[in-house]
Amino acid sequence: MIEEFSLFLNKYFSEQKAQINEAILVTIKWVLKEEFVHEFENTTLDKITTKITDPIIDRIATKILENIKEDLMSKDMLFNIISGMVKEFFLRNDEQKELKTLEDG
């Protein structure tokens, strides 16, 4: 699960590079991996989608902002980026699970 999330982060951020400062990208990746492991390492994908809540994303956004030295991004903007990214990750995984179920069926 963590490996899947790491691969997703790398791909997602390579697509977003033009929009986000490189130093911020590194910080976002680091905090997300740390928080992701802390929040979800013993959880299955099915349970995670119900655990992704605004307070969790808000806490992660706050932690990222604490670790970014430059004031280049508002919390709202960061919240939207993280929220969209996390939801996209689980949406992609759900789609892959559905495809696998259809193939196995």
PDB file of N, CA and C in Angstrom:
ATOM      1  N   MET A   1       0.820  -1.197   0.000  1.00  0.00           N
ATOM      2  CA  MET A   1       0.000   0.000   0.000  1.00  0.00           C
ATOM      3  C   MET A   1       0.866   1.265   0.000  1.00  0.00           C
ATOM      4  N   ILE A   2       1.865   1.301   0.855  1.00  0.00           N
ATOM      5  CA  ILE A   2       2.744   2.467   0.922  1.00  0.00           C
ATOM      6  C   ILE A   2       3.513   2.605  -0.395  1.00  0.00           C
ATOM      7  N   GLU A   3       3.953   1.482  -0.961  1.00  0.00           N
ATOM      8  CA  GLU A   3       4.669   1.534  -2.237  1.00  0.00           C
ATOM      9  C   GLU A   3       3.760   2.111  -3.324  1.00  0.00           C
ATOM     10  N   GLU A   4       2.499   1.663  -3.340  1.00  0.00           N
ATOM     11  CA  GLU A   4       1.541   2.177  -4.320  1.00  0.00           C
ATOM     12  C   GLU A   4       1.393   3.682  -4.169  1.00  0.00           C
ATOM     13  N   PHE A   5       1.297   4.131  -2.916  1.00  0.00           N
ATOM     14  CA  PHE A   5       1.106   5.557  -2.663  1.00  0.00           C
ATOM     15  C   PHE A   5       2.343   6.340  -3.081  1.00  0.00           C
ATOM     16  N   SER A   6       3.523   5.801  -2.815  1.00  0.00           N
ATOM     17  CA  SER A   6       4.770   6.471  -3.211  1.00  0.00           C
ATOM     18  C   SER A   6       4.860   6.605  -4.727  1.00  0.00           C
ATOM     19  N   LEU A   7       4.534   5.537  -5.435  1.00  0.00           N
ATOM     20  CA  LEU A   7       4.546   5.585  -6.900  1.00  0.00           C
ATOM     21  C   LEU A   7       3.544   6.614  -7.409  1.00  0.00           C
ATOM     22  N   PHE A   8       2.374   6.615  -6.795  1.00  0.00           N
ATOM     23  CA  PHE A   8       1.350   7.577  -7.186  1.00  0.00           C
ATOM     24  C   PHE A   8       1.832   9.007  -6.956  1.00  0.00           C
ATOM     25  N   LEU A   9       2.443   9.259  -5.790  1.00  0.00           N
ATOM     26  CA  LEU A   9       2.952  10.602  -5.480  1.00  0.00           C
ATOM     27  C   LEU A   9       3.953  11.053  -6.532  1.00  0.00           C
ATOM     28  N   ASN A  10       4.899  10.170  -6.876  1.00  0.00           N
ATOM     29  CA  ASN A  10       5.918  10.527  -7.866  1.00  0.00           C
ATOM     30  C   ASN A  10       5.289  10.886  -9.209  1.00  0.00           C
ATOM     31  N   LYS A  11       4.334  10.065  -9.649  1.00  0.00           N
ATOM     32  CA  LYS A  11       3.668  10.314 -10.929  1.00  0.00           C
ATOM     33  C   LYS A  11       2.840  11.593 -10.858  1.00  0.00           C
ATOM     34  N   TYR A  12       2.089  11.745  -9.783  1.00  0.00           N
ATOM     35  CA  TYR A  12       1.221  12.916  -9.632  1.00  0.00           C
ATOM     36  C   TYR A  12       2.035  14.200  -9.647  1.00  0.00           C
ATOM     37  N   PHE A  13       3.139  14.199  -8.895  1.00  0.00           N
ATOM     38  CA  PHE A  13       3.924  15.418  -8.806  1.00  0.00           C
ATOM     39  C   PHE A  13       4.701  15.697 -10.085  1.00  0.00           C
ATOM     40  N   SER A  14       5.066  14.664 -10.842  1.00  0.00           N
ATOM     41  CA  SER A  14       5.737  14.935 -12.111  1.00  0.00           C
ATOM     42  C   SER A  14       4.756  15.616 -13.067  1.00  0.00           C
ATOM     43  N   GLU A  15       3.461  15.303 -12.935  1.00  0.00           N
ATOM     44  CA  GLU A  15       2.439  15.950 -13.759  1.00  0.00           C
ATOM     45  C   GLU A  15       2.172  17.383 -13.290  1.00  0.00           C
ATOM     46  N   GLN A  16       2.378  17.656 -12.015  1.00  0.00           N
ATOM     47  CA  GLN A  16       2.026  18.952 -11.420  1.00  0.00           C
ATOM     48  C   GLN A  16       3.200  19.931 -11.341  1.00  0.00           C
ATOM     49  N   LYS A  17       4.399  19.493 -11.725  1.00  0.00           N
ATOM     50  CA  LYS A  17       5.610  20.293 -11.495  1.00  0.00           C
ATOM     51  C   LYS A  17       5.511  21.739 -11.959  1.00  0.00           C
ATOM     52  N   ALA A  18       4.884  21.947 -13.088  1.00  0.00           N
ATOM     53  CA  ALA A  18       4.812  23.312 -13.613  1.00  0.00           C
ATOM     54  C   ALA A  18       4.041  24.240 -12.679  1.00  0.00           C
ATOM     55  N   GLN A  19       3.148  23.663 -11.897  1.00  0.00           N
ATOM     56  CA  GLN A  19       2.281  24.475 -11.053  1.00  0.00           C
ATOM     57  C   GLN A  19       2.826  24.688  -9.640  1.00  0.00           C
ATOM     58  N   ILE A  20       3.744  23.831  -9.203  1.00  0.00           N
ATOM     59  CA  ILE A  20       4.181  23.874  -7.804  1.00  0.00           C
ATOM     60  C   ILE A  20       5.701  23.985  -7.708  1.00  0.00           C
ATOM     61  N   ASN A  21       6.175  24.874  -6.857  1.00  0.00           N
ATOM     62  CA  ASN A  21       7.598  25.064  -6.591  1.00  0.00           C
ATOM     63  C   ASN A  21       8.251  23.743  -6.153  1.00  0.00           C
ATOM     64  N   GLU A  22       9.454  23.474  -6.666  1.00  0.00           N
ATOM     65  CA  GLU A  22      10.163  22.211  -6.401  1.00  0.00           C
ATOM     66  C   GLU A  22      10.388  21.956  -4.907  1.00  0.00           C
ATOM     67  N   ALA A  23      10.780  22.985  -4.162  1.00  0.00           N
ATOM     68  CA  ALA A  23      11.017  22.816  -2.721  1.00  0.00           C
ATOM     69  C   ALA A  23       9.733  22.430  -2.002  1.00  0.00           C
ATOM     70  N   ILE A  24       8.632  22.999  -2.455  1.00  0.00           N
ATOM     71  CA  ILE A  24       7.345  22.667  -1.849  1.00  0.00           C
ATOM     72  C   ILE A  24       6.978  21.225  -2.177  1.00  0.00           C
ATOM     73  N   LEU A  25       7.252  20.789  -3.407  1.00  0.00           N
ATOM     74  CA  LEU A  25       6.968  19.407  -3.798  1.00  0.00           C
ATOM     75  C   LEU A  25       7.662  18.417  -2.882  1.00  0.00           C
ATOM     76  N   VAL A  26       8.937  18.659  -2.623  1.00  0.00           N
ATOM     77  CA  VAL A  26       9.711  17.754  -1.772  1.00  0.00           C
ATOM     78  C   VAL A  26       9.085  17.687  -0.382  1.00  0.00           C
ATOM     79  N   THR A  27       8.717  18.835   0.153  1.00  0.00           N
ATOM     80  CA  THR A  27       8.113  18.885   1.483  1.00  0.00           C
ATOM     81  C   THR A  27       6.765  18.182   1.510  1.00  0.00           C
ATOM     82  N   ILE A  28       5.948  18.440   0.498  1.00  0.00           N
ATOM     83  CA  ILE A  28       4.629  17.803   0.436  1.00  0.00           C
ATOM     84  C   ILE A  28       4.779  16.286   0.404  1.00  0.00           C
ATOM     85  N   LYS A  29       5.684  15.790  -0.448  1.00  0.00           N
ATOM     86  CA  LYS A  29       5.897  14.346  -0.550  1.00  0.00           C
ATOM     87  C   LYS A  29       6.333  13.757   0.783  1.00  0.00           C
ATOM     88  N   TRP A  30       7.286  14.423   1.424  1.00  0.00           N
ATOM     89  CA  TRP A  30       7.828  13.922   2.684  1.00  0.00           C
ATOM     90  C   TRP A  30       6.736  13.852   3.756  1.00  0.00           C
ATOM     91  N   VAL A  31       5.989  14.936   3.922  1.00  0.00           N
ATOM     92  CA  VAL A  31       4.948  14.967   4.954  1.00  0.00           C
ATOM     93  C   VAL A  31       3.839  13.975   4.634  1.00  0.00           C
ATOM     94  N   LEU A  32       3.438  13.917   3.372  1.00  0.00           N
ATOM     95  CA  LEU A  32       2.365  12.997   3.011  1.00  0.00           C
ATOM     96  C   LEU A  32       2.745  11.552   3.287  1.00  0.00           C
ATOM     97  N   LYS A  33       3.967  11.185   2.913  1.00  0.00           N
ATOM     98  CA  LYS A  33       4.393   9.808   3.171  1.00  0.00           C
ATOM     99  C   LYS A  33       4.392   9.525   4.667  1.00  0.00           C
ATOM    100  N   GLU A  34       4.931  10.471   5.439  1.00  0.00           N
ATOM    101  CA  GLU A  34       4.992  10.297   6.891  1.00  0.00           C
ATOM    102  C   GLU A  34       3.586  10.183   7.486  1.00  0.00           C
ATOM    103  N   GLU A  35       2.704  11.079   7.099  1.00  0.00           N
ATOM    104  CA  GLU A  35       1.339  11.078   7.623  1.00  0.00           C
ATOM    105  C   GLU A  35       0.558   9.875   7.113  1.00  0.00           C
ATOM    106  N   PHE A  36       0.798   9.527   5.851  1.00  0.00           N
ATOM    107  CA  PHE A  36       0.084   8.399   5.257  1.00  0.00           C
ATOM    108  C   PHE A  36       0.413   7.120   6.018  1.00  0.00           C
ATOM    109  N   VAL A  37       1.682   6.923   6.278  1.00  0.00           N
ATOM    110  CA  VAL A  37       2.107   5.734   7.023  1.00  0.00           C
ATOM    111  C   VAL A  37       1.470   5.751   8.407  1.00  0.00           C
ATOM    112  N   HIS A  38       1.536   6.902   9.058  1.00  0.00           N
ATOM    113  CA  HIS A  38       1.007   7.023  10.416  1.00  0.00           C
ATOM    114  C   HIS A  38      -0.498   6.751  10.461  1.00  0.00           C
ATOM    115  N   GLU A  39      -1.235   7.314   9.513  1.00  0.00           N
ATOM    116  CA  GLU A  39      -2.695   7.201   9.526  1.00  0.00           C
ATOM    117  C   GLU A  39      -3.201   5.857   9.001  1.00  0.00           C
ATOM    118  N   PHE A  40      -2.522   5.333   7.975  1.00  0.00           N
ATOM    119  CA  PHE A  40      -3.161   4.279   7.200  1.00  0.00           C
ATOM    120  C   PHE A  40      -2.385   2.981   7.033  1.00  0.00           C
ATOM    121  N   GLU A  41      -1.230   2.838   7.683  1.00  0.00           N
ATOM    122  CA  GLU A  41      -0.409   1.671   7.379  1.00  0.00           C
ATOM    123  C   GLU A  41      -1.098   0.343   7.693  1.00  0.00           C
ATOM    124  N   ASN A  42      -1.988   0.311   8.675  1.00  0.00           N
ATOM    125  CA  ASN A  42      -2.657  -0.946   9.032  1.00  0.00           C
ATOM    126  C   ASN A  42      -4.100  -0.981   8.551  1.00  0.00           C
ATOM    127  N   THR A  43      -4.364  -0.273   7.471  1.00  0.00           N
ATOM    128  CA  THR A  43      -5.730  -0.141   6.981  1.00  0.00           C
ATOM    129  C   THR A  43      -5.814  -0.644   5.550  1.00  0.00           C
ATOM    130  N   THR A  44      -6.941  -1.261   5.221  1.00  0.00           N
ATOM    131  CA  THR A  44      -7.142  -1.678   3.834  1.00  0.00           C
ATOM    132  C   THR A  44      -7.695  -0.502   3.038  1.00  0.00           C
ATOM    133  N   LEU A  45      -7.616  -0.595   1.719  1.00  0.00           N
ATOM    134  CA  LEU A  45      -8.116   0.481   0.853  1.00  0.00           C
ATOM    135  C   LEU A  45      -9.580   0.794   1.121  1.00  0.00           C
ATOM    136  N   ASP A  46     -10.389  -0.244   1.335  1.00  0.00           N
ATOM    137  CA  ASP A  46     -11.818  -0.032   1.565  1.00  0.00           C
ATOM    138  C   ASP A  46     -12.049   0.858   2.778  1.00  0.00           C
ATOM    139  N   LYS A  47     -11.288   0.607   3.835  1.00  0.00           N
ATOM    140  CA  LYS A  47     -11.448   1.389   5.061  1.00  0.00           C
ATOM    141  C   LYS A  47     -10.873   2.792   4.898  1.00  0.00           C
ATOM    142  N   ILE A  48      -9.823   2.927   4.109  1.00  0.00           N
ATOM    143  CA  ILE A  48      -9.169   4.231   3.975  1.00  0.00           C
ATOM    144  C   ILE A  48     -10.104   5.253   3.355  1.00  0.00           C
ATOM    145  N   THR A  49     -10.857   4.870   2.339  1.00  0.00           N
ATOM    146  CA  THR A  49     -11.706   5.851   1.672  1.00  0.00           C
ATOM    147  C   THR A  49     -12.696   6.473   2.647  1.00  0.00           C
ATOM    148  N   THR A  50     -13.101   5.735   3.662  1.00  0.00           N
ATOM    149  CA  THR A  50     -14.010   6.313   4.652  1.00  0.00           C
ATOM    150  C   THR A  50     -13.241   7.102   5.706  1.00  0.00           C
ATOM    151  N   LYS A  51     -11.932   6.857   5.824  1.00  0.00           N
ATOM    152  CA  LYS A  51     -11.125   7.565   6.822  1.00  0.00           C
ATOM    153  C   LYS A  51     -10.556   8.884   6.313  1.00  0.00           C
ATOM    154  N   ILE A  52     -10.562   9.080   4.984  1.00  0.00           N
ATOM    155  CA  ILE A  52     -10.042  10.341   4.443  1.00  0.00           C
ATOM    156  C   ILE A  52     -11.070  11.421   4.729  1.00  0.00           C
ATOM    157  N   THR A  53     -10.784  12.234   5.717  1.00  0.00           N
ATOM    158  CA  THR A  53     -11.722  13.284   6.105  1.00  0.00           C
ATOM    159  C   THR A  53     -11.029  14.635   6.005  1.00  0.00           C
ATOM    160  N   ASP A  54     -11.823  15.680   5.953  1.00  0.00           N
ATOM    161  CA  ASP A  54     -11.257  17.025   5.889  1.00  0.00           C
ATOM    162  C   ASP A  54     -10.307  17.318   7.048  1.00  0.00           C
ATOM    163  N   PRO A  55     -10.632  16.916   8.299  1.00  0.00           N
ATOM    164  CA  PRO A  55      -9.681  17.202   9.389  1.00  0.00           C
ATOM    165  C   PRO A  55      -8.311  16.550   9.179  1.00  0.00           C
ATOM    166  N   ILE A  56      -8.286  15.329   8.633  1.00  0.00           N
ATOM    167  CA  ILE A  56      -6.998  14.666   8.377  1.00  0.00           C
ATOM    168  C   ILE A  56      -6.230  15.451   7.317  1.00  0.00           C
ATOM    169  N   ILE A  57      -6.895  15.795   6.227  1.00  0.00           N
ATOM    170  CA  ILE A  57      -6.232  16.540   5.155  1.00  0.00           C
ATOM    171  C   ILE A  57      -5.795  17.910   5.662  1.00  0.00           C
ATOM    172  N   ASP A  58      -6.636  18.535   6.476  1.00  0.00           N
ATOM    173  CA  ASP A  58      -6.312  19.841   7.047  1.00  0.00           C
ATOM    174  C   ASP A  58      -5.060  19.746   7.918  1.00  0.00           C
ATOM    175  N   ARG A  59      -4.978  18.695   8.718  1.00  0.00           N
ATOM    176  CA  ARG A  59      -3.801  18.511   9.581  1.00  0.00           C
ATOM    177  C   ARG A  59      -2.544  18.307   8.743  1.00  0.00           C
ATOM    178  N   ILE A  60      -2.658  17.520   7.681  1.00  0.00           N
ATOM    179  CA  ILE A  60      -1.512  17.295   6.801  1.00  0.00           C
ATOM    180  C   ILE A  60      -1.102  18.608   6.133  1.00  0.00           C
ATOM    181  N   ALA A  61      -2.079  19.384   5.665  1.00  0.00           N
ATOM    182  CA  ALA A  61      -1.777  20.674   5.031  1.00  0.00           C
ATOM    183  C   ALA A  61      -1.074  21.605   6.012  1.00  0.00           C
ATOM    184  N   THR A  62      -1.544  21.620   7.256  1.00  0.00           N
ATOM    185  CA  THR A  62      -0.925  22.463   8.287  1.00  0.00           C
ATOM    186  C   THR A  62       0.519  22.052   8.518  1.00  0.00           C
ATOM    187  N   LYS A  63       0.750  20.737   8.601  1.00  0.00           N
ATOM    188  CA  LYS A  63       2.108  20.241   8.839  1.00  0.00           C
ATOM    189  C   LYS A  63       3.027  20.607   7.675  1.00  0.00           C
ATOM    190  N   ILE A  64       2.514  20.512   6.460  1.00  0.00           N
ATOM    191  CA  ILE A  64       3.317  20.884   5.294  1.00  0.00           C
ATOM    192  C   ILE A  64       3.677  22.363   5.360  1.00  0.00           C
ATOM    193  N   LEU A  65       2.688  23.203   5.662  1.00  0.00           N
ATOM    194  CA  LEU A  65       2.946  24.642   5.736  1.00  0.00           C
ATOM    195  C   LEU A  65       3.976  24.967   6.812  1.00  0.00           C
ATOM    196  N   GLU A  66       3.952  24.221   7.918  1.00  0.00           N
ATOM    197  CA  GLU A  66       4.936  24.437   8.985  1.00  0.00           C
ATOM    198  C   GLU A  66       6.347  24.128   8.501  1.00  0.00           C
ATOM    199  N   ASN A  67       6.456  23.208   7.541  1.00  0.00           N
ATOM    200  CA  ASN A  67       7.762  22.779   7.051  1.00  0.00           C
ATOM    201  C   ASN A  67       8.230  23.532   5.811  1.00  0.00           C
ATOM    202  N   ILE A  68       7.390  24.381   5.261  1.00  0.00           N
ATOM    203  CA  ILE A  68       7.772  25.177   4.095  1.00  0.00           C
ATOM    204  C   ILE A  68       8.247  26.532   4.593  1.00  0.00           C
ATOM    205  N   LYS A  69       9.468  26.855   4.237  1.00  0.00           N
ATOM    206  CA  LYS A  69      10.052  28.106   4.739  1.00  0.00           C
ATOM    207  C   LYS A  69       9.458  29.335   4.049  1.00  0.00           C
ATOM    208  N   GLU A  70       9.308  29.270   2.718  1.00  0.00           N
ATOM    209  CA  GLU A  70       8.779  30.426   2.000  1.00  0.00           C
ATOM    210  C   GLU A  70       7.260  30.451   2.130  1.00  0.00           C
ATOM    211  N   ASP A  71       6.719  31.646   2.116  1.00  0.00           N
ATOM    212  CA  ASP A  71       5.270  31.795   2.195  1.00  0.00           C
ATOM    213  C   ASP A  71       4.705  31.876   0.779  1.00  0.00           C
ATOM    214  N   LEU A  72       4.793  30.761   0.053  1.00  0.00           N
ATOM    215  CA  LEU A  72       4.436  30.765  -1.363  1.00  0.00           C
ATOM    216  C   LEU A  72       3.042  30.216  -1.643  1.00  0.00           C
ATOM    217  N   MET A  73       2.408  29.688  -0.627  1.00  0.00           N
ATOM    218  CA  MET A  73       1.159  28.996  -0.883  1.00  0.00           C
ATOM    219  C   MET A  73       0.212  29.184   0.289  1.00  0.00           C
ATOM    220  N   SER A  74      -1.044  29.457  -0.010  1.00  0.00           N
ATOM    221  CA  SER A  74      -2.024  29.594   1.067  1.00  0.00           C
ATOM    222  C   SER A  74      -2.459  28.210   1.536  1.00  0.00           C
ATOM    223  N   LYS A  75      -2.975  28.152   2.745  1.00  0.00           N
ATOM    224  CA  LYS A  75      -3.441  26.875   3.276  1.00  0.00           C
ATOM    225  C   LYS A  75      -4.602  26.340   2.435  1.00  0.00           C
ATOM    226  N   ASP A  76      -5.486  27.226   1.979  1.00  0.00           N
ATOM    227  CA  ASP A  76      -6.615  26.782   1.155  1.00  0.00           C
ATOM    228  C   ASP A  76      -6.142  26.124  -0.132  1.00  0.00           C
ATOM    229  N   MET A  77      -5.156  26.736  -0.767  1.00  0.00           N
ATOM    230  CA  MET A  77      -4.614  26.192  -2.013  1.00  0.00           C
ATOM    231  C   MET A  77      -3.984  24.820  -1.759  1.00  0.00           C
ATOM    232  N   LEU A  78      -3.202  24.731  -0.700  1.00  0.00           N
ATOM    233  CA  LEU A  78      -2.552  23.473  -0.347  1.00  0.00           C
ATOM    234  C   LEU A  78      -3.593  22.413   0.008  1.00  0.00           C
ATOM    235  N   PHE A  79      -4.606  22.807   0.764  1.00  0.00           N
ATOM    236  CA  PHE A  79      -5.685  21.895   1.137  1.00  0.00           C
ATOM    237  C   PHE A  79      -6.334  21.313  -0.114  1.00  0.00           C
ATOM    238  N   ASN A  80      -6.619  22.176  -1.091  1.00  0.00           N
ATOM    239  CA  ASN A  80      -7.251  21.723  -2.331  1.00  0.00           C
ATOM    240  C   ASN A  80      -6.354  20.767  -3.111  1.00  0.00           C
ATOM    241  N   ILE A  81      -5.059  21.062  -3.161  1.00  0.00           N
ATOM    242  CA  ILE A  81      -4.110  20.187  -3.859  1.00  0.00           C
ATOM    243  C   ILE A  81      -4.092  18.809  -3.203  1.00  0.00           C
ATOM    244  N   ILE A  82      -3.920  18.790  -1.879  1.00  0.00           N
ATOM    245  CA  ILE A  82      -3.813  17.518  -1.160  1.00  0.00           C
ATOM    246  C   ILE A  82      -5.124  16.746  -1.231  1.00  0.00           C
ATOM    247  N   SER A  83      -6.217  17.433  -1.012  1.00  0.00           N
ATOM    248  CA  SER A  83      -7.523  16.793  -1.050  1.00  0.00           C
ATOM    249  C   SER A  83      -7.762  16.145  -2.413  1.00  0.00           C
ATOM    250  N   GLY A  84      -7.492  16.901  -3.475  1.00  0.00           N
ATOM    251  CA  GLY A  84      -7.674  16.369  -4.823  1.00  0.00           C
ATOM    252  C   GLY A  84      -6.765  15.190  -5.098  1.00  0.00           C
ATOM    253  N   MET A  85      -5.525  15.292  -4.634  1.00  0.00           N
ATOM    254  CA  MET A  85      -4.553  14.240  -4.881  1.00  0.00           C
ATOM    255  C   MET A  85      -4.931  12.953  -4.159  1.00  0.00           C
ATOM    256  N   VAL A  86      -5.282  13.073  -2.888  1.00  0.00           N
ATOM    257  CA  VAL A  86      -5.627  11.885  -2.106  1.00  0.00           C
ATOM    258  C   VAL A  86      -6.880  11.226  -2.683  1.00  0.00           C
ATOM    259  N   LYS A  87      -7.870  12.034  -3.029  1.00  0.00           N
ATOM    260  CA  LYS A  87      -9.093  11.472  -3.607  1.00  0.00           C
ATOM    261  C   LYS A  87      -8.805  10.796  -4.941  1.00  0.00           C
ATOM    262  N   GLU A  88      -7.942  11.409  -5.756  1.00  0.00           N
ATOM    263  CA  GLU A  88      -7.580  10.824  -7.050  1.00  0.00           C
ATOM    264  C   GLU A  88      -6.873   9.483  -6.858  1.00  0.00           C
ATOM    265  N   PHE A  89      -5.994   9.414  -5.854  1.00  0.00           N
ATOM    266  CA  PHE A  89      -5.287   8.167  -5.572  1.00  0.00           C
ATOM    267  C   PHE A  89      -6.275   7.042  -5.284  1.00  0.00           C
ATOM    268  N   PHE A  90      -7.242   7.306  -4.419  1.00  0.00           N
ATOM    269  CA  PHE A  90      -8.190   6.262  -4.059  1.00  0.00           C
ATOM    270  C   PHE A  90      -9.171   5.970  -5.180  1.00  0.00           C
ATOM    271  N   LEU A  91      -9.504   6.976  -5.968  1.00  0.00           N
ATOM    272  CA  LEU A  91     -10.371   6.766  -7.117  1.00  0.00           C
ATOM    273  C   LEU A  91      -9.687   5.838  -8.118  1.00  0.00           C
ATOM    274  N   ARG A  92      -8.408   6.102  -8.396  1.00  0.00           N
ATOM    275  CA  ARG A  92      -7.645   5.250  -9.324  1.00  0.00           C
ATOM    276  C   ARG A  92      -7.562   3.823  -8.800  1.00  0.00           C
ATOM    277  N   ASN A  93      -7.316   3.667  -7.500  1.00  0.00           N
ATOM    278  CA  ASN A  93      -7.219   2.332  -6.926  1.00  0.00           C
ATOM    279  C   ASN A  93      -8.550   1.600  -6.976  1.00  0.00           C
ATOM    280  N   ASP A  94      -9.645   2.318  -6.731  1.00  0.00           N
ATOM    281  CA  ASP A  94     -10.965   1.700  -6.817  1.00  0.00           C
ATOM    282  C   ASP A  94     -11.249   1.245  -8.241  1.00  0.00           C
ATOM    283  N   GLU A  95     -10.867   2.072  -9.231  1.00  0.00           N
ATOM    284  CA  GLU A  95     -11.069   1.704 -10.633  1.00  0.00           C
ATOM    285  C   GLU A  95     -10.251   0.467 -10.989  1.00  0.00           C
ATOM    286  N   GLN A  96      -9.015   0.403 -10.492  1.00  0.00           N
ATOM    287  CA  GLN A  96      -8.166  -0.759 -10.768  1.00  0.00           C
ATOM    288  C   GLN A  96      -8.751  -2.018 -10.133  1.00  0.00           C
ATOM    289  N   LYS A  97      -9.308  -1.884  -8.924  1.00  0.00           N
ATOM    290  CA  LYS A  97      -9.926  -3.033  -8.262  1.00  0.00           C
ATOM    291  C   LYS A  97     -11.137  -3.519  -9.049  1.00  0.00           C
ATOM    292  N   GLU A  98     -11.943  -2.571  -9.566  1.00  0.00           N
ATOM    293  CA  GLU A  98     -13.116  -2.937 -10.350  1.00  0.00           C
ATOM    294  C   GLU A  98     -12.704  -3.661 -11.626  1.00  0.00           C
ATOM    295  N   LEU A  99     -11.654  -3.165 -12.300  1.00  0.00           N
ATOM    296  CA  LEU A  99     -11.163  -3.820 -13.513  1.00  0.00           C
ATOM    297  C   LEU A  99     -10.708  -5.239 -13.211  1.00  0.00           C
ATOM    298  N   LYS A 100      -9.972  -5.401 -12.113  1.00  0.00           N
ATOM    299  CA  LYS A 100      -9.477  -6.719 -11.737  1.00  0.00           C
ATOM    300  C   LYS A 100     -10.648  -7.661 -11.449  1.00  0.00           C
ATOM    301  N   THR A 101     -11.664  -7.150 -10.772  1.00  0.00           N
ATOM    302  CA  THR A 101     -12.843  -7.959 -10.466  1.00  0.00           C
ATOM    303  C   THR A 101     -13.528  -8.397 -11.755  1.00  0.00           C
ATOM    304  N   LEU A 102     -13.644  -7.482 -12.721  1.00  0.00           N
ATOM    305  CA  LEU A 102     -14.260  -7.820 -14.002  1.00  0.00           C
ATOM    306  C   LEU A 102     -13.437  -8.868 -14.748  1.00  0.00           C
ATOM    307  N   GLU A 103     -12.107  -8.704 -14.723  1.00  0.00           N
ATOM    308  CA  GLU A 103     -11.228  -9.658 -15.404  1.00  0.00           C
ATOM    309  C   GLU A 103     -11.300 -11.030 -14.740  1.00  0.00           C
ATOM    310  N   ASP A 104     -11.356 -11.042 -13.407  1.00  0.00           N
ATOM    311  CA  ASP A 104     -11.413 -12.310 -12.675  1.00  0.00           C
ATOM    312  C   ASP A 104     -12.783 -12.975 -12.802  1.00  0.00           C
ATOM    313  N   GLY A 105     -13.830 -12.138 -12.987  1.00  0.00           N
ATOM    314  CA  GLY A 105     -15.216 -12.614 -13.019  1.00  0.00           C
ATOM    315  C   GLY A 105     -15.465 -13.481 -14.194  1.00  0.00           C
TER     316      GLY A 105
END
